[in-house]
């Protein structure tokens, strides 16, 4: 059977709406890619909470992900399946122990599928998107950048 044609490419506004809806989905996971100072890559899936236009993840403060992000200040994130992906290049806004910011803890617990508050050594890593790309099929590769330099494109 021949492959079917992909659906028509979405315009930028539709991609932004779809990406924001995906990021705001409760109990969604994200792949977080970081690297050590020596360039050793690290990739891990974690729960994501989209809070105030920021990605919030919770990890052990001594984990490779936390150490890499604290040292480099950058990560690349992937959300969704390969045929409807949102890729985020992000910078670390802040790292905060999970019990030191009650509002952030409430927001995270209300979105993620678990609540790390009360777990010794866990931190929230708050990541600010610098670039977001969204595409489904090859016909959406052009124009896939929907946020640049932290601002949604019009």
mmCIF file of C-alpha atoms in Angstrom:
data_model
loop_
_atom_site.group_PDB
_atom_site.id
_atom_site.type_symbol
_atom_site.label_atom_id
_atom_site.label_comp_id
_atom_site.label_asym_id
_atom_site.label_seq_id
_atom_site.Cartn_x
_atom_site.Cartn_y
_atom_site.Cartn_z
ATOM 1 C CA UNK A 1 0.000 0.000 0.000
ATOM 2 C CA UNK A 2 1.494 3.405 -0.945
ATOM 3 C CA UNK A 3 2.020 5.902 1.873
ATOM 4 C CA UNK A 4 -0.738 8.452 2.256
ATOM 5 C CA UNK A 5 -0.116 12.116 1.665
ATOM 6 C CA UNK A 6 0.497 14.128 4.834
ATOM 7 C CA UNK A 7 -2.193 16.564 5.917
ATOM 8 C CA UNK A 8 -1.734 20.154 4.731
ATOM 9 C CA UNK A 9 0.924 22.141 6.584
ATOM 10 C CA UNK A 10 -0.351 24.246 9.467
ATOM 11 C CA UNK A 11 0.266 27.973 9.529
ATOM 12 C CA UNK A 12 2.380 29.505 12.308
ATOM 13 C CA UNK A 13 -0.592 30.628 14.413
ATOM 14 C CA UNK A 14 -2.066 27.133 14.369
ATOM 15 C CA UNK A 15 1.281 25.587 15.257
ATOM 16 C CA UNK A 16 1.629 27.982 18.195
ATOM 17 C CA UNK A 17 -1.876 27.170 19.420
ATOM 18 C CA UNK A 18 -1.219 23.435 19.063
ATOM 19 C CA UNK A 19 2.186 23.679 20.774
ATOM 20 C CA UNK A 20 0.801 25.647 23.716
ATOM 21 C CA UNK A 21 -2.032 23.150 24.083
ATOM 22 C CA UNK A 22 0.431 20.244 24.057
ATOM 23 C CA UNK A 23 2.681 21.895 26.633
ATOM 24 C CA UNK A 24 -0.307 22.644 28.883
ATOM 25 C CA UNK A 25 -1.498 19.025 28.764
ATOM 26 C CA UNK A 26 -1.648 17.601 32.285
ATOM 27 C CA UNK A 27 0.583 14.625 33.033
ATOM 28 C CA UNK A 28 2.779 15.010 29.953
ATOM 29 C CA UNK A 29 6.378 13.934 29.702
ATOM 30 C CA UNK A 30 9.382 15.574 28.080
ATOM 31 C CA UNK A 31 12.753 14.291 26.912
ATOM 32 C CA UNK A 32 15.479 16.505 28.371
ATOM 33 C CA UNK A 33 18.870 16.536 26.641
ATOM 34 C CA UNK A 34 21.884 18.057 28.395
ATOM 35 C CA UNK A 35 25.642 17.706 28.136
ATOM 36 C CA UNK A 36 28.491 17.737 30.599
ATOM 37 C CA UNK A 37 31.316 20.265 30.437
ATOM 38 C CA UNK A 38 33.285 17.589 28.557
ATOM 39 C CA UNK A 39 30.483 17.265 26.017
ATOM 40 C CA UNK A 40 29.118 13.927 27.222
ATOM 41 C CA UNK A 41 25.435 13.854 26.228
ATOM 42 C CA UNK A 42 22.670 12.863 28.616
ATOM 43 C CA UNK A 43 19.010 12.250 27.746
ATOM 44 C CA UNK A 44 16.249 11.523 30.230
ATOM 45 C CA UNK A 45 12.421 11.509 30.221
ATOM 46 C CA UNK A 46 10.735 13.428 33.052
ATOM 47 C CA UNK A 47 7.355 14.927 33.864
ATOM 48 C CA UNK A 48 6.720 18.431 32.546
ATOM 49 C CA UNK A 49 4.625 21.257 33.933
ATOM 50 C CA UNK A 50 4.042 24.334 31.752
ATOM 51 C CA UNK A 51 3.813 27.170 34.266
ATOM 52 C CA UNK A 52 3.694 30.815 33.200
ATOM 53 C CA UNK A 53 5.348 30.191 29.801
ATOM 54 C CA UNK A 54 8.116 28.202 31.493
ATOM 55 C CA UNK A 55 8.953 24.506 31.493
ATOM 56 C CA UNK A 56 9.242 23.156 35.024
ATOM 57 C CA UNK A 57 10.768 19.770 35.753
ATOM 58 C CA UNK A 58 11.549 18.114 39.080
ATOM 59 C CA UNK A 59 14.727 16.064 39.522
ATOM 60 C CA UNK A 60 17.143 15.096 42.247
ATOM 61 C CA UNK A 61 19.505 17.995 42.802
ATOM 62 C CA UNK A 62 22.526 15.729 42.408
ATOM 63 C CA UNK A 63 21.310 14.026 39.231
ATOM 64 C CA UNK A 64 23.239 14.263 35.976
ATOM 65 C CA UNK A 65 20.442 16.385 34.508
ATOM 66 C CA UNK A 66 20.557 18.881 37.384
ATOM 67 C CA UNK A 67 24.355 19.024 37.390
ATOM 68 C CA UNK A 68 24.564 19.525 33.616
ATOM 69 C CA UNK A 69 21.856 22.190 33.581
ATOM 70 C CA UNK A 70 23.333 24.051 36.522
ATOM 71 C CA UNK A 71 26.775 24.056 34.915
ATOM 72 C CA UNK A 72 25.815 24.875 31.322
ATOM 73 C CA UNK A 73 22.501 26.642 31.806
ATOM 74 C CA UNK A 74 21.036 25.098 28.630
ATOM 75 C CA UNK A 75 18.966 22.105 27.555
ATOM 76 C CA UNK A 76 17.091 20.832 24.541
ATOM 77 C CA UNK A 77 13.656 19.362 25.142
ATOM 78 C CA UNK A 78 11.405 17.184 23.010
ATOM 79 C CA UNK A 79 7.671 16.799 23.615
ATOM 80 C CA UNK A 80 5.261 14.629 21.674
ATOM 81 C CA UNK A 81 5.633 11.895 19.071
ATOM 82 C CA UNK A 82 7.954 12.165 16.090
ATOM 83 C CA UNK A 83 5.097 13.104 13.783
ATOM 84 C CA UNK A 84 3.838 15.932 15.987
ATOM 85 C CA UNK A 85 6.867 17.135 17.893
ATOM 86 C CA UNK A 86 7.601 20.315 19.809
ATOM 87 C CA UNK A 87 11.325 20.962 20.262
ATOM 88 C CA UNK A 88 12.444 23.533 22.819
ATOM 89 C CA UNK A 89 15.857 25.100 23.270
ATOM 90 C CA UNK A 90 15.771 26.446 26.816
ATOM 91 C CA UNK A 91 17.922 28.211 29.381
ATOM 92 C CA UNK A 92 17.846 27.650 33.104
ATOM 93 C CA UNK A 93 15.958 30.448 34.840
ATOM 94 C CA UNK A 94 16.420 29.052 38.310
ATOM 95 C CA UNK A 95 16.796 25.962 40.432
ATOM 96 C CA UNK A 96 14.805 25.862 43.649
ATOM 97 C CA UNK A 97 14.396 23.139 46.283
ATOM 98 C CA UNK A 98 10.904 21.681 45.929
ATOM 99 C CA UNK A 99 9.739 22.874 49.336
ATOM 100 C CA UNK A 100 10.988 26.470 49.070
ATOM 101 C CA UNK A 101 8.440 27.889 46.589
ATOM 102 C CA UNK A 102 4.891 26.890 47.602
ATOM 103 C CA UNK A 103 3.244 28.475 44.545
ATOM 104 C CA UNK A 104 5.593 26.680 42.146
ATOM 105 C CA UNK A 105 5.075 23.420 44.052
ATOM 106 C CA UNK A 106 1.298 23.748 43.760
ATOM 107 C CA UNK A 107 1.500 24.586 40.063
ATOM 108 C CA UNK A 108 3.800 21.639 39.361
ATOM 109 C CA UNK A 109 1.758 19.142 41.373
ATOM 110 C CA UNK A 110 -1.413 20.321 39.649
ATOM 111 C CA UNK A 111 0.034 19.632 36.191
ATOM 112 C CA UNK A 112 2.475 16.735 36.594
ATOM 113 C CA UNK A 113 1.564 13.158 37.414
ATOM 114 C CA UNK A 114 3.418 13.257 40.704
ATOM 115 C CA UNK A 115 4.324 15.568 43.572
ATOM 116 C CA UNK A 116 7.993 15.751 44.620
ATOM 117 C CA UNK A 117 7.375 18.059 47.573
ATOM 118 C CA UNK A 118 8.699 16.524 50.742
ATOM 119 C CA UNK A 119 11.372 14.516 48.937
ATOM 120 C CA UNK A 120 14.794 15.426 50.287
ATOM 121 C CA UNK A 121 17.221 16.674 47.677
ATOM 122 C CA UNK A 122 14.719 17.284 44.869
ATOM 123 C CA UNK A 123 14.694 20.582 42.995
ATOM 124 C CA UNK A 124 12.465 22.293 40.485
ATOM 125 C CA UNK A 125 14.380 23.395 37.403
ATOM 126 C CA UNK A 126 12.575 26.288 35.769
ATOM 127 C CA UNK A 127 13.511 26.577 32.098
ATOM 128 C CA UNK A 128 12.838 29.582 29.858
ATOM 129 C CA UNK A 129 12.253 28.714 26.196
ATOM 130 C CA UNK A 130 14.574 30.600 23.854
ATOM 131 C CA UNK A 131 13.454 28.800 20.698
ATOM 132 C CA UNK A 132 10.498 26.528 20.025
ATOM 133 C CA UNK A 133 10.000 24.552 16.850
ATOM 134 C CA UNK A 134 6.928 22.510 15.911
ATOM 135 C CA UNK A 135 6.307 20.205 12.965
ATOM 136 C CA UNK A 136 4.422 17.088 11.990
ATOM 137 C CA UNK A 137 5.655 15.978 8.581
ATOM 138 C CA UNK A 138 8.296 17.107 6.106
ATOM 139 C CA UNK A 139 5.858 19.628 4.636
ATOM 140 C CA UNK A 140 6.080 21.542 7.940
ATOM 141 C CA UNK A 141 9.863 21.777 8.139
ATOM 142 C CA UNK A 142 9.809 25.231 6.562
ATOM 143 C CA UNK A 143 8.538 27.708 9.135
ATOM 144 C CA UNK A 144 8.934 25.269 12.014
ATOM 145 C CA UNK A 145 10.345 27.938 14.350
ATOM 146 C CA UNK A 146 7.418 29.458 16.240
ATOM 147 C CA UNK A 147 9.291 31.170 19.101
ATOM 148 C CA UNK A 148 12.666 32.878 18.763
ATOM 149 C CA UNK A 149 14.731 34.792 21.340
ATOM 150 C CA UNK A 150 11.997 34.041 23.888
ATOM 151 C CA UNK A 151 9.207 35.711 21.864
ATOM 152 C CA UNK A 152 6.376 34.080 19.964
ATOM 153 C CA UNK A 153 6.661 34.930 16.265
ATOM 154 C CA UNK A 154 3.785 36.632 14.506
#
